[in-house]
Coordinates of C-alpha atoms in Angstrom, one line a residue:
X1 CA 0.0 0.0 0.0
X2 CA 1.3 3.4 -1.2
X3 CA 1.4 6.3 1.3
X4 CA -1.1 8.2 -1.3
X5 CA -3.4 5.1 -0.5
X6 CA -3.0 5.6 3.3
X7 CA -4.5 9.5 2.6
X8 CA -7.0 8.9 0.5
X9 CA -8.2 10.5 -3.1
X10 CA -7.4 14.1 -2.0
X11 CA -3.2 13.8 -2.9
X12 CA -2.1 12.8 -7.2
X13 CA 1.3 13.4 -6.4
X14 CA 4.3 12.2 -4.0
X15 CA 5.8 14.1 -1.4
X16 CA 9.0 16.1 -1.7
X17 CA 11.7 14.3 0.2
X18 CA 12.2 17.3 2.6
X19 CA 7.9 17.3 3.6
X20 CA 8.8 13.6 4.5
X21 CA 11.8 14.0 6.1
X22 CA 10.1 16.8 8.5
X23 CA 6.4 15.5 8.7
X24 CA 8.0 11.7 9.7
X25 CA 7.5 11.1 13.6
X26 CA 8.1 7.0 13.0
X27 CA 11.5 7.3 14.2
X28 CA 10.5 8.3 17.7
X29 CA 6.9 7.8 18.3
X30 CA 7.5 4.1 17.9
X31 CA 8.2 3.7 21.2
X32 CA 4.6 4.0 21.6
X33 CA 3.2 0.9 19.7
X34 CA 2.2 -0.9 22.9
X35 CA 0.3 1.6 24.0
X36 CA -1.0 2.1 20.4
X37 CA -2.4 -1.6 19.9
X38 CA -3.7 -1.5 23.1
X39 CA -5.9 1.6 21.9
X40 CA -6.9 -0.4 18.8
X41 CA -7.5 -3.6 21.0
X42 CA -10.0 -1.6 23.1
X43 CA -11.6 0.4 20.4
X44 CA -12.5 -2.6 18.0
X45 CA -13.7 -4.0 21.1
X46 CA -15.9 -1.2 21.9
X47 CA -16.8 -1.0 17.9
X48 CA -17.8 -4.8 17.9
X49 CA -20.1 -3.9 20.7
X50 CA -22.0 -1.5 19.6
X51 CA -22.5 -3.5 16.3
X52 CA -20.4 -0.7 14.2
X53 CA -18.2 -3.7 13.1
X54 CA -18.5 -7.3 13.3
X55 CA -17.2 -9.9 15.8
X56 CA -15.7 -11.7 13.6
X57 CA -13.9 -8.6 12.0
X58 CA -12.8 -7.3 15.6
X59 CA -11.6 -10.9 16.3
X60 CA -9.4 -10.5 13.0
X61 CA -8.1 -7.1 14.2
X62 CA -7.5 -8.5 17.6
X63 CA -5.4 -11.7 16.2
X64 CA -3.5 -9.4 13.5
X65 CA -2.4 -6.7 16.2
X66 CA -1.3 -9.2 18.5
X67 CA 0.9 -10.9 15.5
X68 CA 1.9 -7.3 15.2
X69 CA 3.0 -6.8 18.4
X70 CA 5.5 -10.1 18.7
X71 CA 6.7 -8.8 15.3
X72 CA 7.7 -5.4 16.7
X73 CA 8.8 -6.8 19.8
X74 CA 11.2 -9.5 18.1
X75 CA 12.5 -6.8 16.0
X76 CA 11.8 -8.3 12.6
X77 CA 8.7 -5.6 12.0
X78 CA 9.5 -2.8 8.8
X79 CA 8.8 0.3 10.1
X80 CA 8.4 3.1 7.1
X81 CA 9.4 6.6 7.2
X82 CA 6.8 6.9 4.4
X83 CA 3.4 5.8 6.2
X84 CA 5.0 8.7 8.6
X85 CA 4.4 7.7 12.5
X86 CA 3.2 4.4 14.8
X87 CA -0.2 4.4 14.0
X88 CA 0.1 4.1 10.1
X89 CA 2.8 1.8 10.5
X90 CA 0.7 -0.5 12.5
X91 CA -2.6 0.2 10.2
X92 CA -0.8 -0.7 7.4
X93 CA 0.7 -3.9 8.3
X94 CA -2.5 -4.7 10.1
X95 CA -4.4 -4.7 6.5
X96 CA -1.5 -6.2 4.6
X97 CA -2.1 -9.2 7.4
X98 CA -6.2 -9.1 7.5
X99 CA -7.2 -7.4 4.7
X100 CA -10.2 -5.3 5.0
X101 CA -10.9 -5.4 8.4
X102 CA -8.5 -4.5 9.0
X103 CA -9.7 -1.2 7.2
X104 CA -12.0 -0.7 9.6
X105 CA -10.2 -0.7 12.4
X106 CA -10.1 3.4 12.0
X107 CA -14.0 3.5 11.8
X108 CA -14.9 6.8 14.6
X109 CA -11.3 7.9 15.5
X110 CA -8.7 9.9 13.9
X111 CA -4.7 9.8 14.5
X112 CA -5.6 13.3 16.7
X113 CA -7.0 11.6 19.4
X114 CA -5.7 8.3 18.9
X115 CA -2.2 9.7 19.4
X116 CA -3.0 11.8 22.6
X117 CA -4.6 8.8 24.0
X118 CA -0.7 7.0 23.1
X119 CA 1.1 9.7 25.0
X120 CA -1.6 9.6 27.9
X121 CA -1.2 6.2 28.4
X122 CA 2.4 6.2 27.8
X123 CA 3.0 8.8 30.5
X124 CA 0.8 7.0 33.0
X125 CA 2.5 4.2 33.0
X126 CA 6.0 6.3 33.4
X127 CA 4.7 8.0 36.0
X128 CA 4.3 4.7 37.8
X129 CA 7.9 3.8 37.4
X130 CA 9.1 6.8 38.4
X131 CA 7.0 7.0 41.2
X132 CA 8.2 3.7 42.2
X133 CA 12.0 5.0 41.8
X134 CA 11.0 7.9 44.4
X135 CA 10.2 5.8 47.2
X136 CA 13.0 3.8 46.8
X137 CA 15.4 7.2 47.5
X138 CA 13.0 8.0 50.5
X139 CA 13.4 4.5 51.6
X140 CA 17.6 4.6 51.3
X141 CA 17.3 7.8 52.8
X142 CA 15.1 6.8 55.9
X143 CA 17.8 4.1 56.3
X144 CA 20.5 6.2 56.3
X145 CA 18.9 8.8 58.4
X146 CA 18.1 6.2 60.9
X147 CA 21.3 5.2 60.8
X148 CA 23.4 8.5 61.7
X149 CA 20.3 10.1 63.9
X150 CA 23.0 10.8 66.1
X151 CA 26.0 11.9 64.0
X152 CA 26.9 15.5 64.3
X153 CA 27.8 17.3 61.4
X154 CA 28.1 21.1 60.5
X155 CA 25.1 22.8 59.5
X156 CA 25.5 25.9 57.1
X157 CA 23.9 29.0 55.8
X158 CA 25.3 30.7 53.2
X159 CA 28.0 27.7 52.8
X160 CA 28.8 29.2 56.9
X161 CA 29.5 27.0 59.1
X162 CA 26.0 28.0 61.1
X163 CA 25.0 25.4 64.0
X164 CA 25.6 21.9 64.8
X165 CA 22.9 19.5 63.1
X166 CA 23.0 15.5 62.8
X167 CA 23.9 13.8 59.6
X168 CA 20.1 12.2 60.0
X169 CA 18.5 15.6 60.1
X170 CA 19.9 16.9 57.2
X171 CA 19.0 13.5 55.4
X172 CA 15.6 13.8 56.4
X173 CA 15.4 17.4 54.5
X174 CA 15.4 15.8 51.4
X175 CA 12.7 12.7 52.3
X176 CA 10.6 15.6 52.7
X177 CA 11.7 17.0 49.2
X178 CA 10.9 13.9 47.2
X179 CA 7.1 13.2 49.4
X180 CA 6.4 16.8 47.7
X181 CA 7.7 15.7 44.5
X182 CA 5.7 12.6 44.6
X183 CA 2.5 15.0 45.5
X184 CA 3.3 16.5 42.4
X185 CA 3.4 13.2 40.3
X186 CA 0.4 12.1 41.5
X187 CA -1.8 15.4 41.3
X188 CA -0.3 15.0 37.2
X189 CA -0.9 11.7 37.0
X190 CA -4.6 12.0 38.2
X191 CA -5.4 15.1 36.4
X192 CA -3.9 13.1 32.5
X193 CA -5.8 9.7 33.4
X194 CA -8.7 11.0 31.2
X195 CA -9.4 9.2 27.8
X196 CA -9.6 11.3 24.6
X197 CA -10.2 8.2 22.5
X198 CA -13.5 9.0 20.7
X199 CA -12.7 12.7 20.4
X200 CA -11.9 11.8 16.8
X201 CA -10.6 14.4 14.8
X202 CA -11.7 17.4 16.8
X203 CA -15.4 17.1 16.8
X204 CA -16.4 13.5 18.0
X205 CA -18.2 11.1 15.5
X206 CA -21.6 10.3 14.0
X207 CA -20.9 6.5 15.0
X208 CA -22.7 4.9 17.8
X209 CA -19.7 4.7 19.9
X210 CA -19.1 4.4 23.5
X211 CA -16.8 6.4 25.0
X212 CA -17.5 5.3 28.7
X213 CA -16.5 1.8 27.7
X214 CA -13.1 2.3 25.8
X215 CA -11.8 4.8 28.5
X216 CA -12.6 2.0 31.2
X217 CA -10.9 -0.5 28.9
X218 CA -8.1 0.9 29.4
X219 CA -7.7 2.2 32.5
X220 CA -9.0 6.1 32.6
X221 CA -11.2 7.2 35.1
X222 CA -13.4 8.2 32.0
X223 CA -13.7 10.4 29.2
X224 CA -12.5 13.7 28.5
X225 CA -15.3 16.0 28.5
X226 CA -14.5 18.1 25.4
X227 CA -13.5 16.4 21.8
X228 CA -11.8 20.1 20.6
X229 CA -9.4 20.2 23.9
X230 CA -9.3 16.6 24.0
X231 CA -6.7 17.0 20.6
X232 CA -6.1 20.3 21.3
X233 CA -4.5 20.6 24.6
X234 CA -1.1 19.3 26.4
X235 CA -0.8 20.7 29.6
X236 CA -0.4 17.1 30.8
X237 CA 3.1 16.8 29.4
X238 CA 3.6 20.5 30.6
X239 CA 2.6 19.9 34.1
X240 CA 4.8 16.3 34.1
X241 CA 8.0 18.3 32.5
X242 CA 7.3 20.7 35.5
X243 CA 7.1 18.4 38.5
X244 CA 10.0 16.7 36.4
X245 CA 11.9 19.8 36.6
X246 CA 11.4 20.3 40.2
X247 CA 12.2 16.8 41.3
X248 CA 16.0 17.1 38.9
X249 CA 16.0 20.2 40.8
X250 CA 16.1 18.6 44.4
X251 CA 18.0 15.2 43.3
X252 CA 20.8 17.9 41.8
X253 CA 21.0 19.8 44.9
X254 CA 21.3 16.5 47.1
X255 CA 24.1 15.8 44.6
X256 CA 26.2 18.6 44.9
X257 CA 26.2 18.1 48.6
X258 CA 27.7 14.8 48.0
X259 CA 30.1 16.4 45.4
X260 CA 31.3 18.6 48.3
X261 CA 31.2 16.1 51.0
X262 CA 33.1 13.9 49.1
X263 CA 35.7 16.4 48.5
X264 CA 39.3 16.6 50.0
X265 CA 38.3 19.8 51.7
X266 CA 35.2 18.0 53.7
X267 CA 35.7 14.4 53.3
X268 CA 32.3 13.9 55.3
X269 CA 31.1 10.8 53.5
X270 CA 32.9 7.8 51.0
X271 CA 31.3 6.5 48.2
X272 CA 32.1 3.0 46.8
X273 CA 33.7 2.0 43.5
X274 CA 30.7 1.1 42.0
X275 CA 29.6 4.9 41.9
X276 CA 32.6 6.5 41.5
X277 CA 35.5 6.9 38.6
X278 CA 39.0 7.5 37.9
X279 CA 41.2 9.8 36.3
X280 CA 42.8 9.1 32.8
X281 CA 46.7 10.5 34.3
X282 CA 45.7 11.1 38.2
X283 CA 45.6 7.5 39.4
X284 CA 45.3 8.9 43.3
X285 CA 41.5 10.3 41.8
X286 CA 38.4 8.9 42.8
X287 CA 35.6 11.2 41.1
X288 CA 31.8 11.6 42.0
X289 CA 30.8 11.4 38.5
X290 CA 27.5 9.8 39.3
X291 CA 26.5 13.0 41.4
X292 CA 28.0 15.2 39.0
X293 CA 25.8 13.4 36.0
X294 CA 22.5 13.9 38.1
X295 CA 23.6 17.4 39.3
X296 CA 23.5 18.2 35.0
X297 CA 19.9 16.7 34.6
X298 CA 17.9 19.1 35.4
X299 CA 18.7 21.4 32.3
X300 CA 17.6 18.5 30.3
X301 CA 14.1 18.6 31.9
X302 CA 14.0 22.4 31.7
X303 CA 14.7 22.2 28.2
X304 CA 12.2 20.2 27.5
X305 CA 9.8 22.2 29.2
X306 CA 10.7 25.4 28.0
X307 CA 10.4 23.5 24.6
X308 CA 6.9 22.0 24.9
X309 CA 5.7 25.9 25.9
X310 CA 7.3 27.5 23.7
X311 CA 5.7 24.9 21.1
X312 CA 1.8 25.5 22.2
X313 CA 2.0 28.9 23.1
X314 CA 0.0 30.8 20.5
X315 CA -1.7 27.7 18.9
X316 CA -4.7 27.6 17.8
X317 CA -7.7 25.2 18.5
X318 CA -7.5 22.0 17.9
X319 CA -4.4 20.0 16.4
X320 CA -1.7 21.3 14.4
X321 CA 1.4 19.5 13.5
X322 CA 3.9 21.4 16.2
X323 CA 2.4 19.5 18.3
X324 CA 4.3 16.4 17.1
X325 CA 7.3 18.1 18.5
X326 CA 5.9 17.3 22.0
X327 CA 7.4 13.5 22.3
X328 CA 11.2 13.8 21.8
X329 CA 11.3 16.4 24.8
X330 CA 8.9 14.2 26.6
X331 CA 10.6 10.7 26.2
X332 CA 14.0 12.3 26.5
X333 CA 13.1 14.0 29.7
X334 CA 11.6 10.6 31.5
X335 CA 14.9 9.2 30.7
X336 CA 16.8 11.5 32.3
X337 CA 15.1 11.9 35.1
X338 CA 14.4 7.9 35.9
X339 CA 18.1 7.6 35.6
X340 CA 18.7 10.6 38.2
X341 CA 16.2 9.1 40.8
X342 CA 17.9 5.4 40.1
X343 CA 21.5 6.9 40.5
X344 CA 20.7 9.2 43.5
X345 CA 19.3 6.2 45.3
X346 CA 22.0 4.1 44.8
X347 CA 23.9 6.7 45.7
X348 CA 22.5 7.1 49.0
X349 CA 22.1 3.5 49.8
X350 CA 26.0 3.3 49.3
X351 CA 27.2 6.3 50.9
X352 CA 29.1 6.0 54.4
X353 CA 29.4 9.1 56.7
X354 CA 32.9 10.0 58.3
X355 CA 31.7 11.2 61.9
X356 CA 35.5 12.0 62.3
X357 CA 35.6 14.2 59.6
X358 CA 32.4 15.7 60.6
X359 CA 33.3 16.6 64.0
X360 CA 36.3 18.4 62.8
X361 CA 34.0 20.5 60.7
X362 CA 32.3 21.6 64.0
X363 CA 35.5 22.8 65.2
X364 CA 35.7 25.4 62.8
X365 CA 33.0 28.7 62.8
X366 CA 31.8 28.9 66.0
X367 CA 28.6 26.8 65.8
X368 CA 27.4 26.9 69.1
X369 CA 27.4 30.7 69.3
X370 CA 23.3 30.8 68.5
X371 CA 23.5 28.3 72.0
X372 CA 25.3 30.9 74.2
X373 CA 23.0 33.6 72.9
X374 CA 20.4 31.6 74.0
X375 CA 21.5 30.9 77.1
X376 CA 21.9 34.7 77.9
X377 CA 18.0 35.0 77.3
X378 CA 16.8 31.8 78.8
X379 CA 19.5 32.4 82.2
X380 CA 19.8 35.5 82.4
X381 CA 16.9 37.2 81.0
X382 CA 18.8 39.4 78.4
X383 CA 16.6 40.8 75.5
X384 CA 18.1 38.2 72.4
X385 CA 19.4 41.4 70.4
X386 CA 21.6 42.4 73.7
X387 CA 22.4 38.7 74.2
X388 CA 23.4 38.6 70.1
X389 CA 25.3 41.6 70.7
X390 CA 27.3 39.9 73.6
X391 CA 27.8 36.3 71.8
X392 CA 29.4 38.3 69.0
X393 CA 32.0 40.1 71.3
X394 CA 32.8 36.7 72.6
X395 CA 32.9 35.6 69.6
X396 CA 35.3 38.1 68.5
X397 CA 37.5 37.6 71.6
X398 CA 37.9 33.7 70.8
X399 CA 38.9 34.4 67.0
X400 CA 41.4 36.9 68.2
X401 CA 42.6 34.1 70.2
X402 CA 42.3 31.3 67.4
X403 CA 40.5 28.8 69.9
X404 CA 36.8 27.6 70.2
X405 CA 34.1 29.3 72.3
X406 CA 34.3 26.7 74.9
X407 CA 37.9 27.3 75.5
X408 CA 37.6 30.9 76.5
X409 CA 38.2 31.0 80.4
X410 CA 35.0 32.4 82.7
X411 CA 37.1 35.6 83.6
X412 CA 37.6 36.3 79.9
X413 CA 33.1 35.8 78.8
X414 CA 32.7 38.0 82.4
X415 CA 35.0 40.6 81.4
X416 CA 31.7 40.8 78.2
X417 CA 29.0 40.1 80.8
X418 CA 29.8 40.0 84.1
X419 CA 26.8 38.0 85.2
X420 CA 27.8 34.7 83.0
X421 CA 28.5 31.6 85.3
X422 CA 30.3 28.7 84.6
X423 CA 26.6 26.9 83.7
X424 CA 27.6 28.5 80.2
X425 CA 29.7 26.1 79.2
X426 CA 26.7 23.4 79.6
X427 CA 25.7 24.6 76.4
X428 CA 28.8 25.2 74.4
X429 CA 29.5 21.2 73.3
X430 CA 27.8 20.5 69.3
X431 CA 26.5 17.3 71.3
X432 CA 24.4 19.3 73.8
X433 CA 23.3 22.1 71.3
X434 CA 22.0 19.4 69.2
X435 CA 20.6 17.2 72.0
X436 CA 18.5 20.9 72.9
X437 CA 17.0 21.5 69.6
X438 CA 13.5 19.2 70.3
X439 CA 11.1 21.3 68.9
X440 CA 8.9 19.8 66.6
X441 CA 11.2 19.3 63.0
X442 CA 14.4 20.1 65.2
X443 CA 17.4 18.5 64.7
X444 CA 17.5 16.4 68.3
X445 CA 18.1 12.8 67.4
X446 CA 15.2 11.8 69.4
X447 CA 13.5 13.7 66.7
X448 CA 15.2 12.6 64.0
X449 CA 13.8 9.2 64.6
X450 CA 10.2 10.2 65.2
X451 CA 10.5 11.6 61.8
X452 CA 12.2 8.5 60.7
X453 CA 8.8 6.7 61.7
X454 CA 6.4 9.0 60.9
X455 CA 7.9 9.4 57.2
X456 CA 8.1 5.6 57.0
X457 CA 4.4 5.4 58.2
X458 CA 3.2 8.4 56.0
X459 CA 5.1 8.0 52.5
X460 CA 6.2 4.5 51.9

């Protein structure tokens, strides 16, 4: 069968090479021909039933699609850059297998909706797998939380050393990353899981058909509502590309923490071979490449977001062909970002912290000055901006001195306040500045592991 065939009596003449180069999608939009004979499957069934075909022609269609299948599957099927994209590929084998009904097959659809219904379902089922891939990083990061609840490390603003924090806590900032990320999967997961199968070209049919029962068929929670923004609309792969976008953002900044805590200059945690690399000349170099791979992926989601908009804004109702431009960015950007959430969990489940390491971070910037300012307020009733005032002359006098806070002698903190007592120095160890943090989301191991079971109980 001749491409002219496939389009009808409008066309006399071929295609210039260049059209078919450009209008082709068969190249990329075959990795939707599951979800594409599943479509079929469901609509002939849906035809049969409401007598537009016969059961004996839908049990033709059903036999040749599944032969169809194993062909593509066991790589011996011809796909054609003439018959342009999946769904004429598939039609066209289907009749050179079946004959004429296989003809039918198209009766009360068009390749509009039949394609959106593709990428819907294509998408689901990603969404599934990524989803999957989420809980498995909160799961290696619950464990590794639970695991160094009582580690001190450094905790920083600005890159500062800032106050003392356990290895747990600052674990369990991320678990709390992803369960928003996975919020966001599922709200775009629900709001796509509506079947535009039906919608036809842009206006619906004049065949008996059923709606209701192809969109249960396969899955949906039930039609779309509206045949023109059924073709016509794709803020589902906008709204995935999004939530994609913010998820690479999180997994990249978890990653350049362990970029830095890997380095020479922090050497908090140690990452295995099987995550790490070499240097081509350096042989004493053991590189984070895996981190620094998922620290790049987000431009590759925000690409493909800023390339989907930039496709639909301004288009008109319903289809038009820049909207074939939607499944490169799509596919490319589920790829990246399973392989972010895979690596970033493995990542985690192999990391080992150095508590050694970490406690000579905490020797470095003062972090239990925020603790002595406290305990001016809480002992001795100072108004906190006096008490910060105070900590920072204290401050001042220990850099001057190049030791810690807790190595200044009581004469030298009375000669700032004269009312400080010797209780001070209760405060001024990272262990019992940590230990005191026990509000609710503090850093206090004991509630680090509340959090540890609470998260467990709530997101996995």
């Amino acid at each position: 069968m001749s491409k002219n065939d496939m389009w009808g009596g409008r066309f006399s003449g071929g295609p210039a090479e260049i059209m078919e180069k450009i209008n082709a999608s068969i190249g990329f939009d075959k990795a939707l021909y599951k979800q594409d004979i599943r479509g079929s499957l469901a609509h002939s069934d849906m035809l049969a039933a409401q007598g537009v075909i016969s059961v004996g022609d839908r049990d033709a269609i059903h036999a040749g699609l599944k032969e169809i299948e194993k062909e593509i599957e066991a790589g011996t099927f011809d796909f054609k850059t003439e018959l342009e994209d999946i769904h004429m590929n598939v039609e066209s084998r289907l009749r050179e297998k079946i004959g004429d009904p296989g003809a039918r097959l198209h009766t009360g659809r068009s390749r509009n909706d039949q394609v959106i219904t593709d990428v819907r379902l294509w998408l689901r089922d990603a969404l599934d797998g990524i989803d999957a891939l989420m809980a498995d990083l909160q799961r290696a990061l619950l464990d590794k939380a639970e695991m160094y609840a009582d580690t001190l490390m450094p905790g920083y603003t600005h890159l500062q050393s800032a106050q003392p924090v356990t290895f747990g806590h600052h674990l369990m900032a991320y678990v709390e990353m992803v369960a928003r990320d996975r919020g966001r999967m599922a709200d775009c997961r629900k709001r796509l899981n509506e079947c535009p199968l039906g919608a036809a070209a842009l206006a619906g049919t004049s065949f008996p058909i059923d709606r209701h029962q192809t969109a249960a068929a396969l899955g949906f929670d039930g039609p779309t509502r509206n045949s023109m923004d059924s073709v016509g609309s794709r803020d589902f792969i906008l709204e995935f590309l999004a939530a994609g976008s913010i998820h690479a953002i999180h997994l990249s900044r978890l990653a350049e923490e362990i970029v830095m805590w890997m380095s020479d200059r922090f050497a908090f945690i140690s990452l295995s071979d099987a995550f790490t690399t070499g240097s081509s000349i350096m042989p004493q170099k053991k590189n984070p490449d895996a981190a620094e791979l998922v620290r790049a992926k987000p431009g590759r989601l925000l690409g493909a977001f800023i390339s989907v908009s930039t496709m639909m804004k301004g288009l008109p109702m319903t289809f038009c062909k820049d909207m074939q431009e939607d499944k490169e960015p799509l596919f490319d950007a589920v790829e990246s970002l399973t392989l972010a959430v895979a690596a970033t969990a493995g990542m985690v489940d192999d990391l080992k912290a150095r508590p050694d390491r970490m406690q000579d971070g905490l020797k470095q910037g003062f972090p239990t000055a925020t603790d002595l300012a406290d305990w001016l307020v809480r002992v001795l009733g100072l108004p906190f901006r006096d008490a910060h005032h105070v900590t920072g002359a204290l401050v001042a006098k220990a850099e001057a001195r190049q030791v810690d806070l807790a190595d200044l002698t009581l004469e030298e903190m009375q000669a700032v306040e004269n009312r400080i007592t010797d209780d001070i120095y209760s405060v001024l160890t990272p262990a019992a500045s940590v230990a005191s943090r026990t509000s609710f989301g503090g850093t206090a191991p004991v509630r680090v592991r509340e959090a540890v079971k609470a998260a467990r109980a709530d997101y996995l």
